[in-house]
């Protein structure tokens, strides 16, 4: 078992696709069945496998808010840029987060003008930098859902145990359930089911999604990331819909347990607490939508240790991310798409990371459309 | 961002909560402190930002594949039209 190749078998994929077409309920083209894949990793995997052009026309996959870099508000990036520009500081973050635009540019732009910004693979790499540079302030700009939060929490616990005084975290961690609640509360959402995030669910399990069938009467199937996983999850959703069921089902049983990973959940709640509100780009303030360090860990909280502008910066007026995120608009229906807003120069949240809805559309659909237009004159 | 990969553990160092894994032919150390049970070489885990996030269960993987091979997702009861 290699856990990848087995789930990419093209013959099985073809037969699953045939089943999806056969079991697809009749829908008029102007009223497609809208299913949301919550996780940006799924958005990327769906496009990479070319699924949008293989699935029935009356089945529309709506790309959800599950791209933590995309939803990090502009004001928080500005705070990180300010911190990075301090002479003593080294600002560490993941590659995607370094590219996210603030109102005065991204962290990579700050690096180009002399700030010490380092792209790291793991928060532990940032901690190691703090150990080897005791004369500098090392700040880790943390973004991520419940997949990433336990790793950052574990790094903070280790920093405290090792007594490393020059390490801190600027937490922009977001939580998937409050995000989903915000999506479902938005008017205009015609969503009829969800593909649940696979790796967030490794931590939180399948239980926290029960409000979706219980309070909203909608099905959700947690899925893995290979093509067969996604096709099977879609089929499971179609089965629920056509049989009139709505449940939380778990396609990704090899990794996701009903109660998730208790150790990972425990370390999150040891180190973090939910903020009353946290603004998400494209969605606005989400109640309980973000994590902040607990008072016991204030010594490692960059918000406590440094004075930050902490301004809230409104999303650009032209940006339609909020509507894109609930499936009310397609990325190309935004006036800025592929003109003022491109992956090289993102204007809005959904174009920031390759996992964002607009970036995925741009990478996989826009180019195809442009070359088609060129070819056909 | 939630990009995470299945990898096989090559060696473990329980004292340091560390394990050696191979990712695309390159050996790298990961932290195993988020796993609820000790890991042993040969185990498969999901790795994200340098941490093993959870263990992979071979029985469950085989069951999923068996369902796929039988051409059914879960059930094939004829459904009503929406
Ligand atoms: S194309 Fe750009 S500006 Fe328009 S909705 Fe998408 S991210 Fe926002």
Tab-separated table of C-alpha atoms and ligand atoms in Angstrom:
chain	number	residue	atom	x	y	z
A	1	UNK	CA	0.000	0.000	0.000
A	2	UNK	CA	1.474	3.333	-1.089
A	3	UNK	CA	-1.659	5.357	-0.285
A	4	UNK	CA	-1.372	7.400	-3.512
A	5	UNK	CA	-1.080	5.298	-6.681
A	6	UNK	CA	-3.948	3.022	-5.644
A	7	UNK	CA	-6.264	6.038	-5.495
A	8	UNK	CA	-5.373	7.287	-8.990
A	9	UNK	CA	-6.341	4.247	-11.066
A	10	UNK	CA	-7.702	5.666	-14.355
A	11	UNK	CA	-9.974	2.651	-15.070
A	12	UNK	CA	-11.710	2.969	-11.725
A	13	UNK	CA	-11.955	6.721	-12.219
A	14	UNK	CA	-13.726	6.195	-15.550
A	15	UNK	CA	-16.241	3.808	-14.026
A	16	UNK	CA	-16.912	6.170	-11.102
A	17	UNK	CA	-17.469	9.013	-13.566
A	18	UNK	CA	-19.924	6.875	-15.514
A	19	UNK	CA	-21.765	6.136	-12.247
A	20	UNK	CA	-21.896	9.845	-11.406
A	21	UNK	CA	-23.397	10.627	-14.819
A	22	UNK	CA	-25.890	7.775	-14.454
A	23	UNK	CA	-26.980	8.780	-10.975
A	24	UNK	CA	-27.046	12.523	-11.553
A	25	UNK	CA	-30.551	13.830	-10.891
A	26	UNK	CA	-32.256	15.688	-13.753
A	27	UNK	CA	-31.573	19.387	-13.412
A	28	UNK	CA	-32.187	22.214	-15.866
A	29	UNK	CA	-28.967	23.924	-16.971
A	30	UNK	CA	-29.966	27.195	-15.287
A	31	UNK	CA	-30.398	25.448	-11.947
A	32	UNK	CA	-27.332	23.234	-11.534
A	33	UNK	CA	-26.747	21.148	-8.429
A	34	UNK	CA	-24.252	23.199	-6.394
A	35	UNK	CA	-21.904	21.279	-4.137
A	36	UNK	CA	-19.137	23.080	-2.272
A	37	UNK	CA	-15.674	21.699	-1.727
A	38	UNK	CA	-14.692	23.504	1.434
A	39	UNK	CA	-10.959	22.908	1.285
A	40	UNK	CA	-8.613	24.770	-1.053
A	41	UNK	CA	-6.521	21.615	-1.342
A	42	UNK	CA	-9.583	19.935	-2.847
A	43	UNK	CA	-10.102	22.863	-5.239
A	44	UNK	CA	-6.581	22.380	-6.471
A	45	UNK	CA	-6.871	18.578	-6.698
A	46	UNK	CA	-10.206	18.803	-8.575
A	47	UNK	CA	-8.717	21.092	-11.207
A	48	UNK	CA	-5.462	19.167	-11.458
A	49	UNK	CA	-7.424	15.997	-12.191
A	50	UNK	CA	-9.461	17.898	-14.816
A	51	UNK	CA	-12.731	16.986	-13.104
A	52	UNK	CA	-14.735	20.136	-13.970
A	53	UNK	CA	-14.846	19.208	-17.668
A	54	UNK	CA	-15.547	15.513	-16.959
A	55	UNK	CA	-18.461	15.940	-14.546
A	56	UNK	CA	-22.079	16.454	-15.668
A	57	UNK	CA	-22.837	20.026	-16.834
A	58	UNK	CA	-25.653	20.253	-14.325
A	59	UNK	CA	-23.246	19.583	-11.428
A	60	UNK	CA	-21.396	22.663	-10.301
A	61	UNK	CA	-18.535	22.543	-7.825
A	62	UNK	CA	-18.371	25.726	-5.785
A	63	UNK	CA	-14.960	26.516	-4.354
A	64	UNK	CA	-15.132	27.201	-0.646
A	65	UNK	CA	-13.217	29.393	1.794
A	66	UNK	CA	-10.741	26.679	2.801
A	67	UNK	CA	-7.616	28.516	1.781
A	68	UNK	CA	-6.191	30.050	4.954
A	69	UNK	CA	-3.836	32.399	3.130
A	70	UNK	CA	-6.728	33.652	1.006
A	71	UNK	CA	-8.891	34.506	3.999
A	72	UNK	CA	-6.144	36.236	6.041
A	73	UNK	CA	-7.236	39.891	6.227
A	74	UNK	CA	-5.190	42.657	4.627
A	75	UNK	CA	-4.645	44.410	7.970
A	76	UNK	CA	-2.927	41.331	9.399
A	77	UNK	CA	-0.492	41.223	6.471
A	78	UNK	CA	0.199	44.917	7.096
A	79	UNK	CA	0.998	44.093	10.741
A	80	UNK	CA	3.435	41.407	9.623
A	81	UNK	CA	5.096	43.820	7.194
A	82	UNK	CA	5.560	46.332	10.039
A	83	UNK	CA	7.090	43.629	12.255
A	84	UNK	CA	9.351	42.420	9.455
A	85	UNK	CA	10.653	45.935	8.919
A	86	UNK	CA	11.974	46.210	12.497
A	87	UNK	CA	15.748	46.117	12.424
A	88	UNK	CA	16.085	43.334	15.002
A	89	UNK	CA	13.450	41.031	13.629
A	90	UNK	CA	13.415	37.974	11.440
A	91	UNK	CA	9.928	37.263	10.138
A	92	UNK	CA	9.261	33.642	9.156
A	93	UNK	CA	6.240	32.270	7.347
A	94	UNK	CA	5.056	29.734	4.764
A	95	UNK	CA	5.651	30.472	1.072
A	96	UNK	CA	2.040	31.279	0.144
A	97	UNK	CA	1.606	33.639	3.087
A	98	UNK	CA	4.713	35.570	2.052
A	99	UNK	CA	3.031	36.382	-1.289
A	100	UNK	CA	-0.332	37.529	0.095
A	101	UNK	CA	-0.925	41.227	-0.642
A	102	UNK	CA	-1.213	43.764	2.161
A	103	UNK	CA	-2.263	47.339	1.521
A	104	UNK	CA	1.394	48.285	1.064
A	105	UNK	CA	2.589	45.109	-0.591
A	106	UNK	CA	3.362	41.588	0.541
A	107	UNK	CA	6.031	40.212	2.859
A	108	UNK	CA	8.079	39.302	-0.205
A	109	UNK	CA	7.863	42.934	-1.330
A	110	UNK	CA	9.134	43.951	2.117
A	111	UNK	CA	11.975	41.459	1.731
A	112	UNK	CA	12.922	43.044	-1.587
A	113	UNK	CA	13.349	46.357	0.202
A	114	UNK	CA	15.592	44.902	2.899
A	115	UNK	CA	13.341	43.286	5.535
A	116	UNK	CA	14.563	39.932	6.852
A	117	UNK	CA	11.716	37.652	5.732
A	118	UNK	CA	12.359	33.902	5.601
A	119	UNK	CA	10.141	31.293	4.000
A	120	UNK	CA	10.114	28.151	6.152
A	121	UNK	CA	8.659	24.672	5.690
A	122	UNK	CA	7.801	24.107	9.342
A	123	UNK	CA	7.218	26.332	12.397
A	124	UNK	CA	10.033	24.303	13.994
A	125	UNK	CA	12.414	25.845	11.432
A	126	UNK	CA	11.460	29.280	12.792
A	127	UNK	CA	12.119	28.110	16.355
A	128	UNK	CA	15.529	26.799	15.299
A	129	UNK	CA	16.327	30.226	13.805
A	130	UNK	CA	15.471	31.846	17.146
A	131	UNK	CA	17.908	29.496	18.881
A	132	UNK	CA	20.735	30.266	16.481
A	133	UNK	CA	20.041	34.043	16.481
A	134	UNK	CA	19.622	34.946	20.170
A	135	UNK	CA	20.215	38.633	19.391
A	136	UNK	CA	17.233	38.792	17.002
A	137	UNK	CA	13.454	38.673	17.488
A	138	UNK	CA	12.091	35.762	15.465
A	139	UNK	CA	8.373	36.072	14.703
A	140	UNK	CA	6.435	33.274	13.029
A	141	UNK	CA	3.509	34.602	10.982
A	142	UNK	CA	1.117	31.689	11.434
A	143	UNK	CA	-1.711	30.944	9.014
A	144	UNK	CA	-3.745	27.782	8.727
A	145	UNK	CA	-6.772	25.791	9.796
A	146	UNK	CA	-6.911	22.985	12.351
A	147	UNK	CA	-4.446	21.071	10.177
A	148	UNK	CA	-1.685	23.561	10.959
A	149	UNK	CA	-2.716	24.882	14.385
A	150	UNK	CA	-1.547	21.768	16.311
A	151	UNK	CA	1.915	22.018	14.739
A	152	UNK	CA	2.201	25.685	15.703
A	153	UNK	CA	0.865	24.962	19.204
A	154	UNK	CA	3.434	22.180	19.621
A	155	UNK	CA	6.185	24.576	18.535
A	156	UNK	CA	5.064	27.150	21.134
A	157	UNK	CA	5.021	24.482	23.862
A	158	UNK	CA	8.526	23.465	22.858
A	159	UNK	CA	9.705	27.104	22.875
A	160	UNK	CA	8.428	27.472	26.424
A	161	UNK	CA	9.993	24.197	27.562
A	162	UNK	CA	13.347	25.171	26.074
A	163	UNK	CA	13.045	28.726	27.431
A	164	UNK	CA	13.601	30.472	24.119
A	165	UNK	CA	12.837	34.136	24.839
A	166	UNK	CA	13.199	35.624	21.360
A	167	UNK	CA	10.508	33.545	19.619
A	168	UNK	CA	6.905	34.613	19.133
A	169	UNK	CA	3.909	33.818	16.932
A	170	UNK	CA	1.509	36.187	15.173
A	171	UNK	CA	-1.531	33.933	15.009
A	172	UNK	CA	-3.953	34.151	12.109
A	173	UNK	CA	-5.268	30.656	12.675
A	174	UNK	CA	-8.829	30.154	11.500
A	175	UNK	CA	-11.416	27.511	12.326
A	176	UNK	CA	-13.393	25.657	9.710
A	177	UNK	CA	-16.749	25.226	11.487
A	178	UNK	CA	-17.318	28.972	12.188
A	179	UNK	CA	-16.301	29.632	8.563
A	180	UNK	CA	-18.898	27.146	7.304
A	181	UNK	CA	-21.534	28.692	9.550
A	182	UNK	CA	-20.736	32.115	8.060
A	183	UNK	CA	-21.071	30.722	4.529
A	184	UNK	CA	-24.398	29.080	5.323
A	185	UNK	CA	-25.680	32.306	6.910
A	186	UNK	CA	-24.990	34.338	3.756
A	187	UNK	CA	-28.003	35.101	1.647
A	188	UNK	CA	-27.910	33.702	-1.856
A	189	UNK	CA	-26.265	30.431	-0.916
A	190	UNK	CA	-27.862	27.751	-3.052
A	191	UNK	CA	-25.510	25.057	-1.811
A	192	UNK	CA	-27.001	21.577	-1.622
A	193	UNK	CA	-24.119	19.679	-0.081
A	194	UNK	CA	-20.490	19.767	0.958
A	195	UNK	CA	-17.282	17.875	0.304
A	196	UNK	CA	-15.735	18.089	3.769
A	197	UNK	CA	-12.060	18.959	4.282
A	198	UNK	CA	-9.838	15.884	4.662
A	199	UNK	CA	-6.853	17.103	6.602
A	200	UNK	CA	-8.669	19.508	8.926
A	201	UNK	CA	-10.824	16.491	9.784
A	202	UNK	CA	-7.742	14.410	10.686
A	203	UNK	CA	-7.557	16.788	13.663
A	204	UNK	CA	-11.205	17.570	14.461
A	205	UNK	CA	-12.859	14.351	13.246
A	206	UNK	CA	-16.244	14.034	11.556
A	207	UNK	CA	-18.475	14.838	14.553
A	208	UNK	CA	-18.223	18.683	14.456
A	209	UNK	CA	-19.989	18.769	11.071
A	210	UNK	CA	-23.255	17.330	12.415
A	211	UNK	CA	-24.853	20.783	12.487
A	212	UNK	CA	-24.851	20.720	8.661
A	213	UNK	CA	-27.418	17.884	8.337
A	214	UNK	CA	-29.102	18.639	11.670
A	215	UNK	CA	-29.569	22.408	11.331
A	216	UNK	CA	-29.396	22.930	7.579
A	217	UNK	CA	-30.690	19.634	6.205
A	218	UNK	CA	-27.662	19.252	3.933
A	219	UNK	CA	-25.311	16.305	3.367
A	220	UNK	CA	-21.531	16.417	3.848
A	221	UNK	CA	-18.958	13.789	2.861
A	222	UNK	CA	-15.387	14.153	4.148
A	223	UNK	CA	-13.003	13.269	1.337
A	224	UNK	CA	-9.388	12.389	0.648
A	225	UNK	CA	-7.348	14.224	-1.970
A	226	UNK	CA	-6.766	11.744	-4.789
A	227	UNK	CA	-9.037	11.646	-7.848
A	228	UNK	CA	-10.771	8.416	-6.771
A	229	UNK	CA	-11.396	9.873	-3.314
A	230	UNK	CA	-13.099	12.945	-4.748
A	231	UNK	CA	-15.166	10.960	-7.255
A	232	UNK	CA	-16.283	8.542	-4.562
A	233	UNK	CA	-17.193	11.428	-2.265
A	234	UNK	CA	-19.285	12.995	-5.055
A	235	UNK	CA	-21.034	9.708	-5.630
A	236	UNK	CA	-21.758	9.387	-1.922
A	237	UNK	CA	-23.254	12.905	-1.968
A	238	UNK	CA	-25.411	12.061	-4.995
A	239	UNK	CA	-26.578	8.906	-3.229
A	240	UNK	CA	-27.581	10.880	-0.153
A	241	UNK	CA	-29.415	13.473	-2.247
A	242	UNK	CA	-31.243	11.003	-4.458
A	243	UNK	CA	-32.200	8.824	-1.477
A	244	UNK	CA	-33.391	11.835	0.479
A	245	UNK	CA	-30.807	11.341	3.234
A	246	UNK	CA	-28.579	13.969	4.816
A	247	UNK	CA	-25.740	12.780	6.991
A	248	UNK	CA	-22.103	13.294	7.793
A	249	UNK	CA	-20.272	10.568	5.899
A	250	UNK	CA	-16.560	9.884	5.821
A	251	UNK	CA	-14.932	8.763	2.578
A	252	UNK	CA	-11.420	9.362	3.995
A	253	UNK	CA	-11.626	6.574	6.576
A	254	UNK	CA	-7.963	5.675	6.252
A	255	UNK	CA	-7.030	8.991	7.897
A	256	UNK	CA	-10.097	10.505	9.597
A	257	UNK	CA	-11.587	9.128	12.832
A	258	UNK	CA	-14.996	10.259	14.163
A	259	UNK	CA	-13.360	12.154	17.026
A	260	UNK	CA	-10.225	13.136	15.133
A	261	UNK	CA	-6.835	13.226	16.803
A	262	UNK	CA	-7.284	13.804	20.572
A	263	UNK	CA	-3.617	14.740	21.090
A	264	UNK	CA	-3.747	17.387	18.362
A	265	UNK	CA	-7.050	18.775	19.675
A	266	UNK	CA	-5.685	18.902	23.242
A	267	UNK	CA	-2.588	20.864	22.295
A	268	UNK	CA	-4.672	23.379	20.312
A	269	UNK	CA	-6.843	24.077	23.343
A	270	UNK	CA	-3.836	24.133	25.678
A	271	UNK	CA	-2.200	26.951	23.698
A	272	UNK	CA	-5.030	28.771	21.886
A	273	UNK	CA	-8.465	30.165	22.623
A	274	UNK	CA	-11.130	31.201	20.114
A	275	UNK	CA	-11.356	34.946	19.433
A	276	UNK	CA	-14.828	36.486	19.788
A	277	UNK	CA	-14.553	37.581	16.139
A	278	UNK	CA	-11.939	37.263	13.447
A	279	UNK	CA	-12.268	39.001	10.096
A	280	UNK	CA	-11.915	36.735	7.063
A	281	UNK	CA	-11.126	38.287	3.722
A	282	UNK	CA	-14.176	37.998	1.542
A	283	UNK	CA	-16.501	37.064	4.429
A	284	UNK	CA	-16.014	39.825	7.019
A	285	UNK	CA	-16.017	39.225	10.781
A	286	UNK	CA	-16.668	35.575	11.608
A	287	UNK	CA	-17.852	34.881	15.187
A	288	UNK	CA	-15.347	32.549	16.862
A	289	UNK	CA	-13.565	32.321	13.515
A	290	UNK	CA	-9.961	32.671	14.670
A	291	UNK	CA	-7.500	31.509	17.342
A	292	UNK	CA	-5.371	33.618	19.650
A	293	UNK	CA	-2.698	32.511	22.143
A	294	UNK	CA	-3.932	32.007	25.707
A	295	UNK	CA	-2.706	34.367	28.428
A	296	UNK	CA	-0.383	31.667	29.811
A	297	UNK	CA	1.512	31.883	26.536
A	298	UNK	CA	1.470	35.699	26.280
A	299	UNK	CA	5.289	35.722	26.274
A	300	UNK	CA	5.124	34.008	22.868
A	301	UNK	CA	2.276	36.104	21.473
A	302	UNK	CA	3.528	38.728	19.003
A	303	UNK	CA	0.289	40.684	19.546
A	304	UNK	CA	1.238	41.077	23.230
A	305	UNK	CA	4.934	41.671	22.749
A	306	UNK	CA	4.969	44.249	19.981
A	307	UNK	CA	2.851	47.250	19.225
A	308	UNK	CA	1.119	46.578	15.937
A	309	UNK	CA	-1.021	48.906	13.843
A	310	UNK	CA	-3.860	46.342	14.004
A	311	UNK	CA	-5.889	48.306	11.477
A	312	UNK	CA	-8.750	46.702	9.663
A	313	UNK	CA	-8.398	47.388	5.975
A	314	UNK	CA	-11.515	46.920	3.834
A	315	UNK	CA	-11.405	44.457	0.934
A	316	UNK	CA	-11.001	46.162	-2.471
A	317	UNK	CA	-14.392	47.380	-3.720
A	318	UNK	CA	-14.062	45.612	-7.063
A	319	UNK	CA	-13.452	42.237	-5.447
A	320	UNK	CA	-16.364	39.784	-5.532
A	321	UNK	CA	-14.732	37.149	-3.310
A	322	UNK	CA	-17.649	37.008	-0.889
A	323	UNK	CA	-20.034	36.047	-3.684
A	324	UNK	CA	-17.508	33.688	-5.269
A	325	UNK	CA	-17.182	31.908	-1.932
A	326	UNK	CA	-20.886	31.145	-1.626
A	327	UNK	CA	-21.196	30.136	-5.255
A	328	UNK	CA	-23.327	33.160	-6.139
A	329	UNK	CA	-20.718	34.269	-8.704
A	330	UNK	CA	-18.111	32.544	-10.840
A	331	UNK	CA	-14.589	33.986	-10.675
A	332	UNK	CA	-14.779	35.230	-14.269
A	333	UNK	CA	-17.957	37.152	-13.478
A	334	UNK	CA	-15.821	39.500	-11.376
A	335	UNK	CA	-14.840	42.604	-13.366
A	336	UNK	CA	-11.256	42.414	-12.114
A	337	UNK	CA	-10.687	38.732	-12.988
A	338	UNK	CA	-7.613	38.214	-15.182
A	339	UNK	CA	-7.325	41.951	-15.789
A	340	UNK	CA	-6.615	43.899	-12.614
A	341	UNK	CA	-6.461	40.693	-10.610
A	342	UNK	CA	-4.003	37.936	-11.574
A	343	UNK	CA	-1.894	35.475	-9.553
A	344	UNK	CA	1.152	37.704	-10.123
A	345	UNK	CA	-0.757	40.770	-8.925
A	346	UNK	CA	-3.665	39.574	-6.808
A	347	UNK	CA	-6.275	42.144	-5.890
A	348	UNK	CA	-8.537	39.905	-3.864
A	349	UNK	CA	-8.274	37.008	-1.494
A	350	UNK	CA	-9.262	34.188	-3.818
A	351	UNK	CA	-6.409	34.931	-6.233
A	352	UNK	CA	-3.673	34.884	-3.589
A	353	UNK	CA	-2.753	31.256	-3.252
A	354	UNK	CA	-2.939	28.460	-5.806
A	355	UNK	CA	-5.684	26.974	-3.601
A	356	UNK	CA	-7.958	29.990	-3.999
A	357	UNK	CA	-11.037	29.743	-6.217
A	358	UNK	CA	-10.015	32.554	-8.577
A	359	UNK	CA	-6.412	31.373	-8.818
A	360	UNK	CA	-7.555	27.829	-9.679
A	361	UNK	CA	-9.948	29.169	-12.323
A	362	UNK	CA	-7.194	31.358	-13.704
A	363	UNK	CA	-4.627	28.572	-13.823
A	364	UNK	CA	-6.806	25.834	-15.284
A	365	UNK	CA	-9.704	27.480	-17.112
A	366	UNK	CA	-8.684	30.987	-18.135
A	367	UNK	CA	-5.526	29.856	-19.954
A	368	UNK	CA	-7.457	27.165	-21.761
A	369	UNK	CA	-10.104	29.687	-22.744
A	370	UNK	CA	-7.504	32.190	-23.945
A	371	UNK	CA	-5.698	29.631	-26.089
A	372	UNK	CA	-9.043	28.447	-27.460
A	373	UNK	CA	-9.956	32.021	-28.392
A	374	UNK	CA	-6.566	32.480	-30.039
A	375	UNK	CA	-6.912	29.218	-31.958
A	376	UNK	CA	-10.380	30.046	-33.196
A	377	UNK	CA	-9.525	33.675	-33.947
B	1	UNK	CA	-2.018	25.130	2.785
B	2	UNK	CA	-3.530	22.034	4.276
B	3	UNK	CA	-1.308	20.197	1.829
B	4	UNK	CA	-0.236	17.035	3.572
B	5	UNK	CA	1.305	13.828	2.304
B	6	UNK	CA	1.217	10.157	3.183
B	7	UNK	CA	4.748	9.036	4.113
B	8	UNK	CA	6.281	5.906	5.592
B	9	UNK	CA	8.352	6.064	8.751
B	10	UNK	CA	11.893	4.736	8.264
B	11	UNK	CA	13.240	5.110	11.815
B	12	UNK	CA	12.022	6.549	15.120
B	13	UNK	CA	13.601	8.395	18.033
B	14	UNK	CA	10.865	8.285	20.702
B	15	UNK	CA	12.918	10.255	23.236
B	16	UNK	CA	12.932	13.304	20.950
B	17	UNK	CA	9.445	12.593	19.508
B	18	UNK	CA	11.124	12.444	16.128
B	19	UNK	CA	10.975	10.101	13.159
B	20	UNK	CA	12.829	9.806	9.910
B	21	UNK	CA	10.712	9.650	6.758
B	22	UNK	CA	11.401	9.627	3.067
B	23	UNK	CA	9.691	12.303	0.957
B	24	UNK	CA	10.305	11.980	-2.778
B	25	UNK	CA	13.579	10.174	-2.217
B	26	UNK	CA	14.874	12.671	0.353
B	27	UNK	CA	15.116	11.680	4.009
B	28	UNK	CA	13.841	14.214	6.494
B	29	UNK	CA	13.084	14.365	10.163
B	30	UNK	CA	9.524	14.940	11.311
B	31	UNK	CA	8.048	15.510	14.766
B	32	UNK	CA	5.734	12.776	16.077
B	33	UNK	CA	4.464	14.446	19.242
B	34	UNK	CA	0.951	14.916	17.795
B	35	UNK	CA	0.417	11.158	17.400
B	36	UNK	CA	-1.541	9.546	20.217
B	37	UNK	CA	0.430	6.308	20.146
B	38	UNK	CA	4.088	5.458	19.574
B	39	UNK	CA	5.018	4.880	15.982
B	40	UNK	CA	7.276	2.183	14.646
B	41	UNK	CA	9.256	1.944	11.418
B	42	UNK	CA	6.986	0.841	8.586
B	43	UNK	CA	3.997	2.867	9.827
B	44	UNK	CA	2.378	5.310	7.401
B	45	UNK	CA	1.430	8.788	8.596
B	46	UNK	CA	0.068	12.010	7.119
B	47	UNK	CA	2.757	14.693	7.300
B	48	UNK	CA	2.002	18.420	7.361
B	49	UNK	CA	4.519	21.252	7.978
B	50	UNK	CA	7.042	18.879	9.555
B	51	UNK	CA	4.619	17.094	11.907
B	52	UNK	CA	2.943	13.704	11.670
B	53	UNK	CA	-0.729	14.715	11.900
B	54	UNK	CA	-2.270	11.256	12.083
B	55	UNK	CA	-1.671	7.623	11.339
B	56	UNK	CA	-2.983	5.951	8.159
B	57	UNK	CA	-5.006	2.780	8.613
B	58	UNK	CA	-4.319	0.120	6.040
B	59	UNK	CA	-7.506	-1.853	6.761
B	60	UNK	CA	-9.647	1.212	6.125
B	61	UNK	CA	-7.729	2.021	2.936
B	62	UNK	CA	-8.275	-1.546	1.654
B	63	UNK	CA	-11.949	-1.350	2.506
B	64	UNK	CA	-12.328	1.908	0.549
B	65	UNK	CA	-10.524	0.366	-2.421
B	66	UNK	CA	-12.677	-2.764	-2.248
B	67	UNK	CA	-15.834	-0.651	-2.379
B	68	UNK	CA	-14.409	1.234	-5.352
B	69	UNK	CA	-13.502	-1.969	-7.162
B	70	UNK	CA	-17.027	-3.270	-6.642
B	71	UNK	CA	-18.220	-0.096	-8.322
B	72	UNK	CA	-20.196	1.207	-5.432
B	73	UNK	CA	-19.658	4.189	-3.223
B	74	UNK	CA	-21.768	3.001	-0.353
B	75	UNK	CA	-25.087	1.742	-1.477
B	76	UNK	CA	-26.825	1.289	-4.777
B	77	UNK	CA	-30.381	1.583	-3.637
B	78	UNK	CA	-32.405	3.110	-6.476
B	79	UNK	CA	-33.070	6.697	-5.495
B	80	UNK	CA	-35.911	9.086	-6.020
B	81	UNK	CA	-35.430	11.997	-8.400
B	82	UNK	CA	-34.852	15.379	-6.785
C	1	LIG	S1	-10.913	37.826	-9.498
C	1	LIG	FE1	-9.724	38.836	-7.880
C	1	LIG	S2	-10.884	40.628	-7.342
C	1	LIG	FE2	-12.280	39.287	-8.474
C	1	LIG	S3	-13.310	38.014	-6.907
C	1	LIG	FE3	-11.506	36.895	-7.545
C	1	LIG	S4	-9.903	37.498	-6.112
C	1	LIG	FE4	-11.563	39.026	-5.916
